[in-house]
PDB file of C-alpha atoms in Angstrom:
ATOM      1  CA  UNK A1224      -8.735  14.467 -30.700  1.00 65.00           C
ATOM      2  CA  UNK A1225     -12.363  13.503 -30.606  1.00 87.00           C
ATOM      3  CA  UNK A1226     -14.201  11.697 -27.852  1.00 91.00           C
ATOM      4  CA  UNK A1227     -14.845   8.765 -30.205  1.00 93.00           C
ATOM      5  CA  UNK A1228     -11.137   8.414 -31.111  1.00 93.00           C
ATOM      6  CA  UNK A1229     -10.158   8.428 -27.434  1.00 93.00           C
ATOM      7  CA  UNK A1230     -12.864   5.892 -26.630  1.00 95.00           C
ATOM      8  CA  UNK A1231     -11.675   3.565 -29.399  1.00 96.00           C
ATOM      9  CA  UNK A1232      -8.070   3.969 -28.184  1.00 95.00           C
ATOM     10  CA  UNK A1233      -9.094   3.009 -24.621  1.00 96.00           C
ATOM     11  CA  UNK A1234     -11.096   0.054 -25.940  1.00 97.00           C
ATOM     12  CA  UNK A1235      -8.246  -1.322 -28.056  1.00 98.00           C
ATOM     13  CA  UNK A1236      -5.588  -0.683 -25.429  1.00 97.00           C
ATOM     14  CA  UNK A1237      -7.706  -2.178 -22.650  1.00 98.00           C
ATOM     15  CA  UNK A1238      -8.402  -5.332 -24.634  1.00 98.00           C
ATOM     16  CA  UNK A1239      -4.715  -5.818 -25.427  1.00 98.00           C
ATOM     17  CA  UNK A1240      -3.705  -5.124 -21.818  1.00 98.00           C
ATOM     18  CA  UNK A1241      -6.228  -7.577 -20.389  1.00 98.00           C
ATOM     19  CA  UNK A1242      -5.095 -10.347 -22.741  1.00 98.00           C
ATOM     20  CA  UNK A1243      -1.443  -9.672 -21.868  1.00 98.00           C
ATOM     21  CA  UNK A1244      -2.293  -9.822 -18.134  1.00 98.00           C
ATOM     22  CA  UNK A1245      -4.149 -13.100 -18.582  1.00 98.00           C
ATOM     23  CA  UNK A1246      -1.300 -14.708 -20.542  1.00 98.00           C
ATOM     24  CA  UNK A1247       1.526 -13.377 -18.351  1.00 98.00           C
ATOM     25  CA  UNK A1248      -0.212 -14.343 -15.101  1.00 97.00           C
ATOM     26  CA  UNK A1249      -0.810 -17.855 -16.441  1.00 97.00           C
ATOM     27  CA  UNK A1250       2.845 -18.149 -17.497  1.00 96.00           C
ATOM     28  CA  UNK A1251       4.176 -16.951 -14.126  1.00 96.00           C
ATOM     29  CA  UNK A1252       1.825 -19.039 -12.003  1.00 96.00           C
ATOM     30  CA  UNK A1253       2.018 -22.229 -14.123  1.00 96.00           C
ATOM     31  CA  UNK A1254       5.249 -23.408 -12.552  1.00 86.00           C
ATOM     32  CA  UNK A1255       4.447 -22.339  -8.996  1.00 92.00           C
ATOM     33  CA  UNK A1256       2.617 -24.241  -6.294  1.00 91.00           C
ATOM     34  CA  UNK A1257       2.465 -21.465  -3.697  1.00 89.00           C
ATOM     35  CA  UNK A1258      -0.708 -19.723  -2.550  1.00 90.00           C
ATOM     36  CA  UNK A1259       0.821 -16.256  -2.916  1.00 96.00           C
ATOM     37  CA  UNK A1260      -0.408 -14.396  -6.049  1.00 97.00           C
ATOM     38  CA  UNK A1261       3.052 -13.668  -7.412  1.00 97.00           C
ATOM     39  CA  UNK A1262       1.815 -13.303 -10.992  1.00 97.00           C
ATOM     40  CA  UNK A1263      -0.516 -10.390 -10.206  1.00 97.00           C
ATOM     41  CA  UNK A1264       2.154  -8.739  -8.056  1.00 98.00           C
ATOM     42  CA  UNK A1265       4.668  -8.937 -10.933  1.00 98.00           C
ATOM     43  CA  UNK A1266       2.088  -7.607 -13.396  1.00 98.00           C
ATOM     44  CA  UNK A1267       1.153  -4.681 -11.143  1.00 98.00           C
ATOM     45  CA  UNK A1268       4.819  -3.798 -10.554  1.00 98.00           C
ATOM     46  CA  UNK A1269       5.588  -3.977 -14.282  1.00 98.00           C
ATOM     47  CA  UNK A1270       2.495  -1.905 -15.052  1.00 98.00           C
ATOM     48  CA  UNK A1271       3.521   0.701 -12.483  1.00 98.00           C
ATOM     49  CA  UNK A1272       6.999   0.881 -13.992  1.00 98.00           C
ATOM     50  CA  UNK A1273       5.588   1.278 -17.502  1.00 98.00           C
ATOM     51  CA  UNK A1274       3.205   3.995 -16.265  1.00 97.00           C
ATOM     52  CA  UNK A1275       6.190   5.833 -14.794  1.00 96.00           C
ATOM     53  CA  UNK A1276       8.004   5.592 -18.138  1.00 96.00           C
ATOM     54  CA  UNK A1277       4.931   6.899 -19.949  1.00 95.00           C
ATOM     55  CA  UNK A1278       4.416   9.784 -17.519  1.00 93.00           C
ATOM     56  CA  UNK A1279       8.113  10.678 -17.654  1.00 92.00           C
ATOM     57  CA  UNK A1280       8.078  10.657 -21.450  1.00 91.00           C
ATOM     58  CA  UNK A1281       5.014  12.896 -21.518  1.00 90.00           C
ATOM     59  CA  UNK A1282       6.577  15.290 -19.006  1.00 89.00           C
ATOM     60  CA  UNK A1283       9.839  15.346 -20.920  1.00 89.00           C
ATOM     61  CA  UNK A1284       8.141  16.079 -24.243  1.00 88.00           C
ATOM     62  CA  UNK A1285       6.091  18.870 -22.703  1.00 85.00           C
ATOM     63  CA  UNK A1286       3.152  18.005 -24.936  1.00 80.00           C
ATOM     64  CA  UNK A1287      -0.152  16.355 -24.110  1.00 76.00           C
ATOM     65  CA  UNK A1288      -0.397  12.926 -25.633  1.00 79.00           C
ATOM     66  CA  UNK A1289      -4.172  12.522 -25.547  1.00 85.00           C
ATOM     67  CA  UNK A1290      -4.912   9.606 -27.855  1.00 88.00           C
ATOM     68  CA  UNK A1291      -1.594   7.934 -27.083  1.00 89.00           C
ATOM     69  CA  UNK A1292      -2.239   8.197 -23.356  1.00 92.00           C
ATOM     70  CA  UNK A1293      -5.793   6.906 -23.856  1.00 94.00           C
ATOM     71  CA  UNK A1294      -4.366   3.917 -25.742  1.00 96.00           C
ATOM     72  CA  UNK A1295      -1.349   3.164 -23.536  1.00 96.00           C
ATOM     73  CA  UNK A1296      -2.098   4.622 -20.101  1.00 95.00           C
ATOM     74  CA  UNK A1297      -5.830   4.354 -19.574  1.00 95.00           C
ATOM     75  CA  UNK A1298      -6.326   1.511 -22.046  1.00 97.00           C
ATOM     76  CA  UNK A1299      -3.396  -0.896 -22.091  1.00 98.00           C
ATOM     77  CA  UNK A1300      -2.017  -0.308 -18.593  1.00 97.00           C
ATOM     78  CA  UNK A1301      -5.525  -0.015 -17.154  1.00 97.00           C
ATOM     79  CA  UNK A1302      -6.364  -3.420 -18.628  1.00 97.00           C
ATOM     80  CA  UNK A1303      -2.956  -4.898 -17.822  1.00 98.00           C
ATOM     81  CA  UNK A1304      -2.791  -3.971 -14.145  1.00 97.00           C
ATOM     82  CA  UNK A1305      -5.567  -4.962 -11.813  1.00 95.00           C
ATOM     83  CA  UNK A1306      -6.797  -3.719  -8.479  1.00 95.00           C
ATOM     84  CA  UNK A1307      -9.829  -5.993  -8.454  1.00 96.00           C
ATOM     85  CA  UNK A1308      -7.810  -9.221  -8.816  1.00 96.00           C
ATOM     86  CA  UNK A1309      -5.306  -7.982  -6.225  1.00 97.00           C
ATOM     87  CA  UNK A1310      -8.237  -7.296  -3.878  1.00 97.00           C
ATOM     88  CA  UNK A1311      -9.801 -10.705  -4.502  1.00 97.00           C
ATOM     89  CA  UNK A1312      -6.463 -12.486  -4.040  1.00 97.00           C
ATOM     90  CA  UNK A1313      -5.931 -10.645  -0.753  1.00 98.00           C
ATOM     91  CA  UNK A1314      -9.467 -11.458   0.400  1.00 98.00           C
ATOM     92  CA  UNK A1315      -8.988 -15.132  -0.490  1.00 97.00           C
ATOM     93  CA  UNK A1316      -5.719 -15.301   1.436  1.00 97.00           C
ATOM     94  CA  UNK A1317      -7.402 -13.705   4.451  1.00 97.00           C
ATOM     95  CA  UNK A1318     -10.504 -15.895   4.144  1.00 98.00           C
ATOM     96  CA  UNK A1319      -8.436 -19.101   4.091  1.00 97.00           C
ATOM     97  CA  UNK A1320      -6.515 -18.018   7.174  1.00 97.00           C
ATOM     98  CA  UNK A1321      -3.286 -16.873   5.516  1.00 96.00           C
ATOM     99  CA  UNK A1322      -3.287 -13.539   7.349  1.00 97.00           C
ATOM    100  CA  UNK A1323       0.451 -13.101   6.989  1.00 97.00           C
ATOM    101  CA  UNK A1324       0.347 -13.628   3.218  1.00 97.00           C
ATOM    102  CA  UNK A1325      -2.675 -11.324   2.887  1.00 98.00           C
ATOM    103  CA  UNK A1326      -0.808  -8.553   4.734  1.00 98.00           C
ATOM    104  CA  UNK A1327       2.349  -9.216   2.736  1.00 98.00           C
ATOM    105  CA  UNK A1328       0.374  -8.982  -0.507  1.00 98.00           C
ATOM    106  CA  UNK A1329      -1.043  -5.593   0.496  1.00 98.00           C
ATOM    107  CA  UNK A1330       2.350  -4.278   1.614  1.00 98.00           C
ATOM    108  CA  UNK A1331       4.270  -5.495  -1.440  1.00 97.00           C
ATOM    109  CA  UNK A1332       1.684  -4.253  -3.948  1.00 97.00           C
ATOM    110  CA  UNK A1333       1.520  -0.813  -2.363  1.00 96.00           C
ATOM    111  CA  UNK A1334       5.219  -0.205  -1.752  1.00 98.00           C
ATOM    112  CA  UNK A1335       6.832  -1.908  -4.743  1.00 98.00           C
ATOM    113  CA  UNK A1336       4.283  -0.586  -7.270  1.00 97.00           C
ATOM    114  CA  UNK A1337       4.761   3.008  -6.133  1.00 97.00           C
ATOM    115  CA  UNK A1338       8.541   2.580  -6.221  1.00 98.00           C
ATOM    116  CA  UNK A1339       8.244   1.109  -9.732  1.00 98.00           C
ATOM    117  CA  UNK A1340       6.304   4.164 -10.952  1.00 97.00           C
ATOM    118  CA  UNK A1341       8.967   6.427  -9.446  1.00 97.00           C
ATOM    119  CA  UNK A1342      11.802   4.402 -11.035  1.00 97.00           C
ATOM    120  CA  UNK A1343      10.187   4.451 -14.478  1.00 96.00           C
ATOM    121  CA  UNK A1344       9.526   8.174 -14.227  1.00 96.00           C
ATOM    122  CA  UNK A1345      13.094   8.933 -13.142  1.00 95.00           C
ATOM    123  CA  UNK A1346      14.605   6.906 -15.973  1.00 95.00           C
ATOM    124  CA  UNK A1347      12.899   9.092 -18.564  1.00 93.00           C
ATOM    125  CA  UNK A1348      12.711  12.345 -16.598  1.00 89.00           C
ATOM    126  CA  UNK A1349      15.858  12.331 -14.427  1.00 86.00           C
ATOM    127  CA  UNK A1350      16.393  14.226 -11.214  1.00 75.00           C
ATOM    128  CA  UNK A1351      18.465  16.909 -12.978  1.00 70.00           C
ATOM    129  CA  UNK A1352      15.437  17.891 -15.058  1.00 59.00           C
ATOM    130  CA  UNK A1353      13.271  17.928 -11.956  1.00 54.00           C
ATOM    131  CA  UNK A1354      15.760  20.076 -10.054  1.00 59.00           C
ATOM    132  CA  UNK A1355      15.540  22.759 -12.739  1.00 59.00           C
ATOM    133  CA  UNK A1356      11.978  23.503 -11.689  1.00 55.00           C
ATOM    134  CA  UNK A1357      10.186  21.156 -14.078  1.00 53.00           C
ATOM    135  CA  UNK A1358       9.296  18.684 -11.369  1.00 51.00           C
ATOM    136  CA  UNK A1359       5.911  17.031 -11.542  1.00 49.00           C
ATOM    137  CA  UNK A1360       6.237  16.335  -7.840  1.00 47.00           C
ATOM    138  CA  UNK A1361       5.133  19.352  -5.767  1.00 43.00           C
ATOM    139  CA  UNK A1362       7.100  18.130  -2.726  1.00 40.00           C
ATOM    140  CA  UNK A1363      10.334  18.568  -4.666  1.00 46.00           C
ATOM    141  CA  UNK A1364       9.482  22.242  -5.254  1.00 44.00           C
ATOM    142  CA  UNK A1365       8.622  22.688  -1.576  1.00 41.00           C
ATOM    143  CA  UNK A1366      11.937  21.126  -0.502  1.00 45.00           C
ATOM    144  CA  UNK A1367      13.860  23.436  -2.852  1.00 48.00           C
ATOM    145  CA  UNK A1368      12.030  26.524  -1.568  1.00 46.00           C
ATOM    146  CA  UNK A1369      12.556  25.453   2.052  1.00 41.00           C
ATOM    147  CA  UNK A1370      16.285  24.948   1.482  1.00 49.00           C
ATOM    148  CA  UNK A1371      16.684  28.318  -0.201  1.00 48.00           C
ATOM    149  CA  UNK A1372      14.744  30.019   2.604  1.00 46.00           C
ATOM    150  CA  UNK A1373      16.849  28.286   5.242  1.00 48.00           C
ATOM    151  CA  UNK A1374      20.022  29.320   3.402  1.00 52.00           C
ATOM    152  CA  UNK A1375      18.960  32.967   3.297  1.00 49.00           C
ATOM    153  CA  UNK A1376      18.232  32.965   7.030  1.00 49.00           C
ATOM    154  CA  UNK A1377      21.672  31.731   8.009  1.00 47.00           C
TER     155      UNK A1377
END
């Protein structure tokens, strides 16, 4: 597809993702009185999960999905999830003296978001497909080669 089509896809997806983030964050935080930015954490986890689903679907199909990925991955999920707001929320927690909450925010965003990507990916591209040599994770291939080498030595 052309550069212009991909650019338009990113533009449209990013706009939709940003509006969804704004609305969902407002809905989550409206009933809460805590200082912890739970809305952004939930959005980032959901976005990570959806990115895992998208990556798994692309891997499973075996075909590049250029405009679709520009629309959904780079555009929508790029606009939906947010590193800058997470960073600002963490800074604000630290700046107001909530060091424990700032550290918790960093830890939860990093660990849970990565686990969410993995879970989404595995739902669409299960371990059995990865074990057959189609793994997108190089460590899986290394583990398999190490096990087979260890088995041949014994």
